[in-house]
Coordinates of C-alpha atoms in Angstrom, one line a residue:
X72 CA 51.7 93.1 191.9
X73 CA 50.2 96.2 190.5
X74 CA 46.9 94.7 189.4
X75 CA 46.4 93.2 192.8
X76 CA 47.2 96.5 194.6
X77 CA 44.5 98.1 192.3
X78 CA 42.0 95.3 192.9
X79 CA 42.0 94.3 189.2
X80 CA 41.6 90.7 188.2
X81 CA 43.6 89.6 185.2
X82 CA 44.2 86.4 183.2
X83 CA 47.3 84.4 184.1
X84 CA 50.4 85.9 182.6
X85 CA 52.1 83.6 180.1
X86 CA 55.3 82.0 181.2
X87 CA 58.5 83.6 180.0
X88 CA 59.2 80.6 177.8
X89 CA 55.9 81.1 175.9
X90 CA 56.6 84.8 175.3
X91 CA 58.4 86.1 172.2
X92 CA 61.8 87.5 172.8
X93 CA 63.0 90.9 171.5
X94 CA 63.9 89.5 168.1
X95 CA 62.0 86.2 168.3
X96 CA 60.1 86.4 165.1
X97 CA 61.8 87.5 162.0
X98 CA 59.8 89.4 159.4
X99 CA 57.8 87.0 157.2
X100 CA 57.5 87.3 153.5
X101 CA 53.8 86.5 153.3
X102 CA 51.2 89.3 153.4
X103 CA 50.2 89.7 157.1
X104 CA 46.9 91.6 157.3
X105 CA 46.7 94.0 160.2
X106 CA 44.0 93.7 162.8
X107 CA 41.6 96.7 162.9
X108 CA 42.6 97.6 166.4
X109 CA 44.8 96.7 169.3
X110 CA 43.6 97.0 172.9
X111 CA 46.2 97.4 175.7
X112 CA 44.7 96.5 179.1
X113 CA 47.9 96.0 181.1
X114 CA 48.3 98.9 183.6
X115 CA 52.1 98.8 183.6
X116 CA 52.2 98.8 179.7
X117 CA 49.6 101.6 179.6
X118 CA 51.8 103.8 181.8
X119 CA 55.0 102.9 180.1
X120 CA 53.5 103.8 176.7
X121 CA 52.1 107.0 178.1
X122 CA 55.5 108.0 179.4
X123 CA 57.1 107.2 176.0
X124 CA 54.5 109.3 174.3
X125 CA 55.3 112.3 176.5
X126 CA 51.7 112.7 177.6
X127 CA 50.2 112.7 174.1
X128 CA 48.2 109.5 174.3
X129 CA 44.4 109.8 174.7
X130 CA 44.1 107.7 177.9
X131 CA 40.7 106.7 179.2
X132 CA 39.8 108.3 182.5
X133 CA 39.6 104.9 184.2
X134 CA 42.5 102.5 184.1
X135 CA 40.0 99.7 184.0
X136 CA 39.3 100.7 180.4
X137 CA 41.9 99.6 177.7
X138 CA 43.7 102.0 175.4
X139 CA 42.5 101.3 171.9
X140 CA 44.9 101.9 168.9
X141 CA 43.5 101.9 165.4
X142 CA 45.1 100.6 162.3
X143 CA 47.7 101.4 161.0
X144 CA 49.1 101.9 164.5
X145 CA 51.2 105.0 163.9
X146 CA 52.3 105.2 167.5
X147 CA 53.9 101.7 167.4
X148 CA 55.7 102.6 164.2
X149 CA 57.0 105.9 165.6
X150 CA 57.9 104.5 169.1
X151 CA 58.9 101.0 168.2
X152 CA 62.6 101.5 168.9
X153 CA 61.8 103.3 172.2
X154 CA 59.5 100.4 173.2
X155 CA 62.2 97.8 172.4
X156 CA 64.8 99.8 174.4
X157 CA 62.5 100.0 177.4
X158 CA 62.0 96.2 177.1
X159 CA 65.7 95.7 177.2
X160 CA 66.0 97.9 180.3
X161 CA 63.3 95.9 182.0
X162 CA 65.0 92.6 181.0
X163 CA 68.3 93.8 182.3
X164 CA 66.9 94.9 185.7
X165 CA 64.8 91.7 185.9
X166 CA 67.8 89.5 185.3
X167 CA 69.9 91.3 188.0
X168 CA 67.1 91.2 190.5
X169 CA 66.5 87.6 189.8
X170 CA 70.2 86.7 190.1
X171 CA 70.3 88.5 193.5
X172 CA 67.2 86.6 194.7
X173 CA 68.7 83.2 193.5
X174 CA 71.9 84.1 195.3
X175 CA 69.9 84.9 198.5
X176 CA 68.0 81.7 198.2
X177 CA 71.2 79.7 197.8
X178 CA 72.7 81.4 200.9
X179 CA 69.5 80.7 202.8
X180 CA 69.6 77.0 201.8
X181 CA 73.3 76.7 202.7
X182 CA 72.6 78.3 206.1
X183 CA 69.8 75.8 206.8
X184 CA 72.0 72.9 205.8
X185 CA 74.8 74.2 208.0
X186 CA 72.4 74.7 210.9
X187 CA 71.0 71.2 210.5
X188 CA 74.5 69.6 210.7
X189 CA 75.5 71.7 213.7
X190 CA 76.0 69.9 216.9
X191 CA 74.9 72.9 218.9
X192 CA 71.5 73.4 217.2
X193 CA 70.2 75.5 220.1
X194 CA 73.0 78.0 219.9
X195 CA 72.7 78.4 216.1
X196 CA 68.9 78.7 216.4
X197 CA 69.3 81.7 218.5
X198 CA 71.7 83.3 216.0
X199 CA 69.2 82.7 213.2
X200 CA 66.4 84.3 215.1
X201 CA 68.5 87.4 215.6
X202 CA 69.3 87.5 211.8
X203 CA 65.7 87.4 210.9
X204 CA 64.9 90.2 213.3
X205 CA 67.7 92.3 211.6
X206 CA 66.1 91.6 208.2
X207 CA 62.7 92.8 209.5
X208 CA 64.2 95.9 210.8
X209 CA 65.8 96.7 207.5
X210 CA 62.5 96.1 205.7
X211 CA 60.9 98.7 207.9
X212 CA 63.9 101.1 207.5
X213 CA 63.7 100.9 203.7
X214 CA 59.9 101.1 203.4
X215 CA 59.9 104.8 202.5
X216 CA 63.4 105.1 201.0
X217 CA 64.5 104.9 197.4
X218 CA 67.0 102.1 196.6
X219 CA 69.7 102.7 194.0
X220 CA 71.0 99.8 191.9
X221 CA 73.9 99.2 194.3
X222 CA 71.7 99.6 197.4
X223 CA 69.2 97.2 195.9
X224 CA 71.7 94.4 195.4
X225 CA 72.8 94.9 199.1
X226 CA 69.2 94.9 200.2
X227 CA 68.5 91.7 198.1
X228 CA 71.1 89.9 200.1
X229 CA 69.3 90.9 203.3
X230 CA 66.0 89.6 202.0
X231 CA 64.3 92.8 200.9
X232 CA 64.3 92.3 197.2
X233 CA 61.1 90.2 196.9
X234 CA 59.2 90.9 200.0
X235 CA 60.0 94.5 200.8
X236 CA 57.3 97.1 200.3
X237 CA 57.2 99.2 197.0
X238 CA 59.0 102.5 197.0
X239 CA 56.0 104.1 195.1
X240 CA 52.4 104.6 195.7
X241 CA 49.9 102.9 193.3
X242 CA 49.4 106.2 191.3
X243 CA 53.2 106.6 190.9
X244 CA 54.1 103.2 189.7
X245 CA 55.6 103.2 186.1
X246 CA 54.9 107.0 185.7
X247 CA 58.7 107.4 185.6
X248 CA 60.5 104.9 183.5
X249 CA 64.1 106.0 183.6
X250 CA 66.6 103.4 184.7
X251 CA 67.0 104.5 188.3
X252 CA 63.2 104.7 188.8
X253 CA 62.7 101.2 187.4
X254 CA 65.4 99.9 189.8
X255 CA 63.3 101.1 192.7
X256 CA 60.5 98.8 191.8
X257 CA 60.1 95.4 193.4
X258 CA 60.9 92.2 191.6
X259 CA 57.3 91.3 191.3
X260 CA 56.4 94.7 189.7
X261 CA 59.3 94.4 187.3
X262 CA 58.3 90.8 186.3
X263 CA 54.7 91.8 185.5
X264 CA 55.8 94.8 183.4
X265 CA 58.4 92.7 181.6
X266 CA 55.9 89.9 180.7
X267 CA 53.2 92.3 179.6
X268 CA 55.6 94.5 177.5
X269 CA 57.0 91.4 175.8
X270 CA 53.5 90.4 174.8
X271 CA 53.1 93.8 173.1
X272 CA 56.4 93.5 171.3
X273 CA 55.4 90.1 170.2
X274 CA 52.2 91.5 168.7
X275 CA 54.4 94.2 166.9
X276 CA 56.7 91.4 165.6
X277 CA 53.8 89.4 164.3
X278 CA 51.9 92.3 162.6
X279 CA 53.6 95.7 162.1
X280 CA 57.2 94.6 161.5
X281 CA 56.5 92.0 158.8
X282 CA 54.0 94.3 157.0
X283 CA 56.5 97.1 156.8
X284 CA 59.1 94.7 155.4
X285 CA 56.5 93.4 152.9
X286 CA 55.8 96.9 151.6
X287 CA 59.5 97.8 151.3
X288 CA 59.9 94.9 148.9
X289 CA 57.3 96.3 146.5
X290 CA 54.3 93.9 146.5
X291 CA 52.2 93.3 143.4
X292 CA 48.9 93.8 145.2
X293 CA 47.8 95.8 148.2
X294 CA 44.7 96.3 150.4
X295 CA 43.6 99.9 151.0
X296 CA 43.6 99.4 154.8
X297 CA 47.3 98.7 154.7
X298 CA 48.3 101.2 152.1
X299 CA 49.6 103.7 154.6
X300 CA 52.7 101.6 155.0
X301 CA 53.5 102.2 151.3
X302 CA 53.9 105.9 151.9
X303 CA 56.3 106.6 154.8
X304 CA 57.3 110.2 155.6
X305 CA 60.4 111.1 153.6
X306 CA 59.9 108.5 150.9
X307 CA 59.7 109.4 147.2
X308 CA 56.6 108.9 145.1
X309 CA 55.8 108.9 141.4
X310 CA 52.6 110.7 140.2
X311 CA 51.0 109.1 137.1
X312 CA 48.6 112.0 136.5
X313 CA 49.3 113.2 132.9
X314 CA 48.2 116.7 133.8
X315 CA 50.9 117.2 136.4
X316 CA 54.3 117.6 134.7
X317 CA 56.3 117.2 137.9
X318 CA 56.4 113.4 138.4
X319 CA 58.6 112.8 141.5
X320 CA 57.7 114.2 144.9
X321 CA 58.7 113.6 148.5
X322 CA 56.2 112.8 151.2
X323 CA 56.0 115.0 154.3
X324 CA 52.8 113.7 155.7
X325 CA 50.6 110.6 155.0
X326 CA 47.2 110.3 156.6
X327 CA 45.3 106.9 156.2
X328 CA 41.8 106.6 155.1
X329 CA 39.4 105.2 157.7
X330 CA 35.7 104.5 158.2
X331 CA 33.7 107.1 160.0
X332 CA 32.0 106.3 163.3
X333 CA 29.7 109.2 163.0
X334 CA 28.7 112.2 160.8
X335 CA 31.5 114.5 159.7
X336 CA 31.7 117.9 161.5
X337 CA 29.0 120.3 160.2
X338 CA 26.8 117.6 158.7
X339 CA 23.1 118.1 159.1
X340 CA 20.1 116.2 158.0
X341 CA 18.3 112.9 158.6
X342 CA 20.0 111.1 155.7
X343 CA 23.2 109.3 156.7
X344 CA 25.5 109.1 153.6
X345 CA 28.5 108.9 155.9
X346 CA 27.6 105.4 157.2
X347 CA 30.2 103.0 156.0
X348 CA 32.1 105.8 154.2
X349 CA 35.9 105.4 154.1
X350 CA 37.9 108.5 153.4
X351 CA 40.9 108.7 151.0
X352 CA 44.5 108.5 151.9
X353 CA 45.9 112.0 151.9
X354 CA 49.5 112.6 150.9
X355 CA 51.2 116.0 151.5
X356 CA 54.2 116.3 149.2
X357 CA 56.7 118.7 147.8
X358 CA 59.2 119.2 145.1
X359 CA 62.2 121.6 144.9
X360 CA 62.4 124.6 142.6
X361 CA 64.8 127.5 142.1
X362 CA 63.9 131.2 141.6
X363 CA 67.3 132.5 140.6
X364 CA 68.3 133.4 144.2
X365 CA 67.2 130.6 146.5
X366 CA 65.7 127.1 146.6
X367 CA 61.9 127.0 147.0
X368 CA 59.9 124.0 148.2
X369 CA 56.5 123.8 146.5
X370 CA 53.8 121.8 148.2
X371 CA 50.8 119.9 146.9
X372 CA 48.2 117.5 148.3
X373 CA 47.3 114.3 146.6
X374 CA 44.5 111.8 147.3
X375 CA 44.1 108.1 146.8
X376 CA 40.4 107.1 146.9
X377 CA 39.4 104.0 148.8
X378 CA 38.8 100.7 147.1
X379 CA 37.5 97.3 148.2
X380 CA 39.5 94.1 148.2
X381 CA 43.1 94.0 146.9
X382 CA 44.3 96.0 143.9
X383 CA 47.4 95.9 141.7
X384 CA 50.0 98.4 142.9
X385 CA 50.7 99.3 139.2
X386 CA 47.1 100.6 138.9
X387 CA 47.5 103.1 141.8
X388 CA 47.5 106.8 140.8
X389 CA 50.5 107.4 143.0
X390 CA 53.3 104.9 143.5
X391 CA 56.4 104.7 145.6
X392 CA 59.3 105.5 143.4
X393 CA 61.0 102.2 143.7
X394 CA 57.8 100.4 142.7
X395 CA 57.3 102.8 139.7
X396 CA 60.8 102.0 138.5
X397 CA 60.2 98.3 138.9
X398 CA 57.0 98.6 136.9
X399 CA 58.9 100.6 134.1
X400 CA 57.2 103.9 134.6
X401 CA 60.4 105.8 135.3
X402 CA 64.2 105.5 135.5
X403 CA 65.8 107.3 138.5
X404 CA 69.2 107.5 136.9
X405 CA 67.8 109.5 134.0
X406 CA 66.0 111.8 136.3
X407 CA 69.2 112.4 138.3
X408 CA 71.1 113.3 135.2
X409 CA 68.4 115.7 134.3
X410 CA 68.7 117.2 137.8
X411 CA 72.4 117.7 137.3
X412 CA 71.6 119.7 134.1
X413 CA 69.2 121.8 136.1
X414 CA 71.9 122.6 138.6
X415 CA 74.2 123.7 135.8
X416 CA 71.4 125.9 134.5
X417 CA 71.4 128.0 137.6
X418 CA 74.3 129.9 136.0
X419 CA 74.0 131.8 132.7
X420 CA 74.3 129.4 129.8
X421 CA 74.4 129.9 126.1
X422 CA 72.6 126.9 124.5
X423 CA 70.7 125.9 121.5
X424 CA 67.1 124.7 121.8
X425 CA 65.0 122.8 119.3
X426 CA 61.5 121.9 120.3
X427 CA 58.3 123.2 121.8
X428 CA 58.2 125.7 124.7
X429 CA 56.1 125.0 127.8
X430 CA 52.9 126.7 128.8
X431 CA 52.2 124.9 132.1
X432 CA 53.9 125.0 135.5
X433 CA 55.3 121.9 137.2
X434 CA 52.0 121.8 139.1
X435 CA 50.1 121.7 135.8
X436 CA 48.7 125.2 136.1
X437 CA 48.4 127.6 133.1
X438 CA 51.3 130.1 132.8
X439 CA 50.6 133.8 132.1
X440 CA 52.8 136.7 130.9
X441 CA 52.4 140.5 130.6
X442 CA 50.3 141.4 127.6
X443 CA 52.4 143.1 124.8
X444 CA 49.8 145.9 124.7
X445 CA 50.2 146.5 128.5
X446 CA 46.5 145.7 129.1
X447 CA 47.1 142.9 131.7
X448 CA 48.0 139.2 131.5
X449 CA 47.8 136.9 128.5
X450 CA 48.1 133.1 128.4
X451 CA 51.4 131.7 127.5
X452 CA 51.1 129.7 124.2
X453 CA 53.3 126.7 123.5
X454 CA 55.3 127.2 120.3
X455 CA 58.1 125.6 118.3
X456 CA 61.5 127.1 118.9
X457 CA 64.6 126.7 116.8
X458 CA 67.1 129.2 118.2
X459 CA 70.0 129.9 120.4
X460 CA 68.9 130.7 124.0
X461 CA 70.4 132.2 127.1
X462 CA 69.4 130.5 130.3
X463 CA 69.0 133.0 133.2
X464 CA 66.5 132.3 136.1
X465 CA 67.0 135.6 137.9
X466 CA 66.5 137.8 134.8
X467 CA 63.5 135.8 133.8
X468 CA 62.0 136.3 137.3
X469 CA 62.5 140.0 137.0
X470 CA 61.0 140.2 133.5
X471 CA 58.0 137.9 134.3
X472 CA 57.5 137.8 138.2
X473 CA 54.5 135.5 137.9
X474 CA 56.8 132.7 136.6
X475 CA 58.8 132.6 139.9
X476 CA 58.1 129.5 142.0
X477 CA 56.3 130.3 145.2
X478 CA 56.5 128.4 148.4
X479 CA 52.8 128.2 149.0
X480 CA 51.6 128.2 152.6
X481 CA 50.4 124.6 153.1
X482 CA 47.5 123.9 155.4
X483 CA 48.1 120.3 156.3
X484 CA 45.3 117.7 156.4
X485 CA 43.8 116.9 159.9
X486 CA 41.8 113.7 160.3
X487 CA 38.1 114.0 161.0
X488 CA 37.0 113.7 164.6
X489 CA 34.4 111.2 163.3
X490 CA 37.2 108.7 162.6
X491 CA 37.7 108.2 166.3
X492 CA 34.3 108.8 167.9
X493 CA 33.6 105.1 168.5
X494 CA 30.4 104.9 170.7
X495 CA 31.5 101.7 172.3
X496 CA 35.0 102.5 173.6
X497 CA 37.5 105.3 173.8
X498 CA 39.8 105.3 170.7
X499 CA 43.3 106.9 170.7
X500 CA 43.4 109.7 168.2
X501 CA 46.7 109.4 166.3
X502 CA 46.6 112.8 164.5
X503 CA 49.3 114.0 166.9
X504 CA 51.8 111.5 165.3
X505 CA 51.1 112.9 161.8
X506 CA 52.1 116.3 163.1
X507 CA 55.2 114.9 164.9
X508 CA 56.4 112.9 161.9
X509 CA 55.9 116.0 159.7
X510 CA 57.5 118.5 161.9
X511 CA 60.6 116.4 162.6
X512 CA 61.0 115.8 158.8
X513 CA 60.5 119.5 157.9
X514 CA 63.0 120.7 160.6
X515 CA 65.7 118.6 159.0
X516 CA 64.7 119.6 155.5
X517 CA 64.7 123.3 156.3
X518 CA 68.2 123.1 157.7
X519 CA 69.3 121.5 154.5
X520 CA 67.6 124.2 152.3
X521 CA 69.1 127.0 154.3
X522 CA 72.6 125.5 154.0
X523 CA 72.1 125.4 150.2
X524 CA 71.0 129.1 150.1
X525 CA 74.0 130.3 152.3
X526 CA 76.6 128.6 150.2
X527 CA 75.4 128.3 146.6
X528 CA 78.8 127.6 145.1
X529 CA 79.6 124.4 147.0
X530 CA 76.3 123.4 148.6
X531 CA 73.4 122.2 146.4
X532 CA 71.0 119.3 146.0
X533 CA 72.7 115.9 145.4
X534 CA 71.9 112.2 145.5
X535 CA 68.2 111.6 145.8
X536 CA 67.4 115.3 146.2
X537 CA 68.1 115.6 142.4
X538 CA 64.9 113.6 141.9
X539 CA 62.9 116.5 143.1
X540 CA 64.1 119.1 140.6
X541 CA 61.7 120.2 137.9
X542 CA 62.1 119.5 134.1
X543 CA 61.9 123.1 132.9
X544 CA 64.2 126.1 132.8
X545 CA 63.7 129.8 131.9
X546 CA 65.6 131.3 129.0
X547 CA 65.8 134.3 126.6
X548 CA 65.2 133.3 123.0
X549 CA 67.6 135.2 120.8
X550 CA 65.6 134.7 117.6
X551 CA 62.4 136.2 119.0
X552 CA 63.9 138.4 121.7
X553 CA 61.5 137.1 124.3
X554 CA 61.5 135.1 127.5
X555 CA 60.1 131.6 127.5
X556 CA 59.9 128.3 129.5
X557 CA 61.8 125.4 128.0
X558 CA 61.6 121.7 128.7
X559 CA 64.8 120.2 130.1
X560 CA 65.4 116.7 128.8
X561 CA 68.1 114.1 129.1
X562 CA 67.5 110.7 127.5
X563 CA 69.1 107.3 128.3
X564 CA 71.9 107.9 125.6
X565 CA 72.9 111.2 127.2
X566 CA 71.4 113.4 124.6
X567 CA 70.3 116.7 126.1
X568 CA 67.8 119.4 125.3
X569 CA 68.7 122.2 125.2
X570 CA 72.3 121.3 124.2
X571 CA 75.6 123.0 124.0
X572 CA 76.5 125.0 120.9
X573 CA 79.2 123.3 118.9
X574 CA 81.8 125.8 117.7
X575 CA 82.2 126.0 113.9
X576 CA 85.5 125.9 112.2
X577 CA 87.1 129.2 111.1
X578 CA 85.3 129.6 107.8
X579 CA 87.4 132.7 106.9
X580 CA 90.5 130.5 106.6
X581 CA 88.8 128.3 104.0
X582 CA 87.0 131.1 102.1
X583 CA 88.5 131.3 98.5
X584 CA 88.3 135.0 97.5
X585 CA 90.8 137.7 96.6
X586 CA 93.0 138.3 99.7
X587 CA 92.6 142.1 99.3
X588 CA 88.8 141.8 99.2
X589 CA 89.0 139.6 102.4
X590 CA 91.0 142.2 104.3
X591 CA 88.6 145.0 103.3
X592 CA 85.6 143.0 104.5
X593 CA 87.3 142.1 107.8
X594 CA 88.3 145.7 108.4
X595 CA 84.8 147.0 107.8
X596 CA 83.4 144.5 110.3
X597 CA 86.1 145.3 112.9
X598 CA 85.5 149.0 112.6
X599 CA 81.8 148.5 113.1
X600 CA 82.3 147.0 116.6
X601 CA 85.5 148.8 117.6
X602 CA 83.9 151.8 119.4
X603 CA 80.8 150.5 121.3
X604 CA 80.6 153.6 123.5
X605 CA 80.1 155.9 120.5
X606 CA 77.5 153.6 119.0
X607 CA 75.4 153.7 122.2
X608 CA 74.7 157.4 121.7
X609 CA 71.6 158.1 119.6
X610 CA 69.7 161.2 118.7
X611 CA 67.1 159.5 116.5
X612 CA 63.5 158.6 117.5
X613 CA 64.1 155.2 116.1
X614 CA 66.9 153.5 118.2
X615 CA 69.7 151.7 116.4
X616 CA 68.8 153.1 113.0
X617 CA 71.8 153.5 110.7
X618 CA 74.2 151.6 112.9
X619 CA 74.6 148.6 110.7
X620 CA 77.2 148.1 108.0
X621 CA 76.1 147.6 104.4
X622 CA 78.3 145.7 102.0
X623 CA 77.3 145.0 98.4
X624 CA 78.5 141.5 97.3
X625 CA 78.0 140.6 93.6
X626 CA 79.1 137.8 91.4
X627 CA 77.9 134.6 89.7
X628 CA 76.3 131.9 91.9
X629 CA 78.9 129.9 93.9
X630 CA 81.5 132.5 94.5
X631 CA 80.8 132.7 98.3
X632 CA 78.4 135.7 98.7
X633 CA 76.1 133.9 101.2
X634 CA 79.0 132.3 103.1
X635 CA 80.7 135.7 103.6
X636 CA 77.5 137.3 104.9
X637 CA 76.8 134.4 107.3
X638 CA 80.3 134.4 108.9
X639 CA 80.9 138.1 108.8

């Protein structure tokens, strides 16, 4: 066995019957608190994990020291399926090798029985001696050769499977974990690795798996140390901060808060305020915006400060979206309908708006616009608008460039080195897995965004991506002849703001005046707009002066003067 070849003593390995199987323990509904750390001392498991991690694990210089994983055990979450697949590989190889050994043992027993019953015991004894010598020769012949799976089964029949020398040196064992390399190991080496890896999977089944299942169900209370499982990369969250208009975001990185083992980088002084300090959970999120030409992801960082004991999930400043909906903070179907209205607003739309304009961006920042006097920037003031509007993102961006959403360059959070500087043992730094989670997610997301930009007519956000669209649009107000930012609203009854303009009935058909007078008025109006090219020419300093039509309407009240002027 590997430990014996290294001269390492170990506790007896549990029997296979005592070890959990691949799916031995189903996730439990009770809240399973995670241990603070998991130590892996098994040399085969250490090397298998290192191979699965692609060399990214912080391994101690000596294999006599364990690998220490800190809560929330990001590597086990990331590599759980790979670990289980490797366990299945070891189990398959183990079973085949064991079957070959049992078959060999049965053949040996049958041979001994046959020899005992033979009348010519001396003659058969000589034949057996020759067979043993042949096996020994094959052991020597295979001592430096690699055995494939088929060769191994043949060799097992010749007695090499259990007692033949290993095909690897001590330093090479379990450094390669592909199927063929594992086949080249002896039965004893495979058995030790299988037992130890099954122990690790059992720990995952008893801690990590049930806790992930527990958080997916939306628990009522939560401990800060386990809160990382609430915010998996790619999940949607609801932000309760009243100063941030954009409420739904998607997580691209979640960093857990931990206690510091030492002073933070750059700290100086005799006082030690860092002792016992637990940092916040840091969430890197984004929402989707549109600038009139392309889709723009806008990033923001959120923090959840540490707390002691358990706390109600409803009291958290940021909640998973499914929890926020269960608690009554939001309705996802309403947000999706609003997102569909935002998609329609990418095209020019003639609508009617009744309400207040917005003066804050989706991030909660103050909006500015060019000063009318041309002296710089002035604050946008929220005002009541009752007017027809024309929605046009691209023209609004050209008129007020500062309003265009910008994909800010995000500097992602990196855990402090003091979180892993344990003076007593070497701790595996899991910051690499934050980067790996994030990069894999962003690679897929960027492909999706680029697809939308290339084919704007048929490709656009749909499904859960609609949750990330903002609740505001840019429009030109016809009454004030100015650009503004309007709130986009859709309530549970389907009422919309802004809304479509309902065409009025043909008032001219119901207007009761002299038919001759009606024809004169209609002819004057038609003549006013019949030659637009001629009207565009002007020689006056005051543009558009004198280009209207003046009609004097007189009569007693109620004859239709106001109605004619409104509908002309």
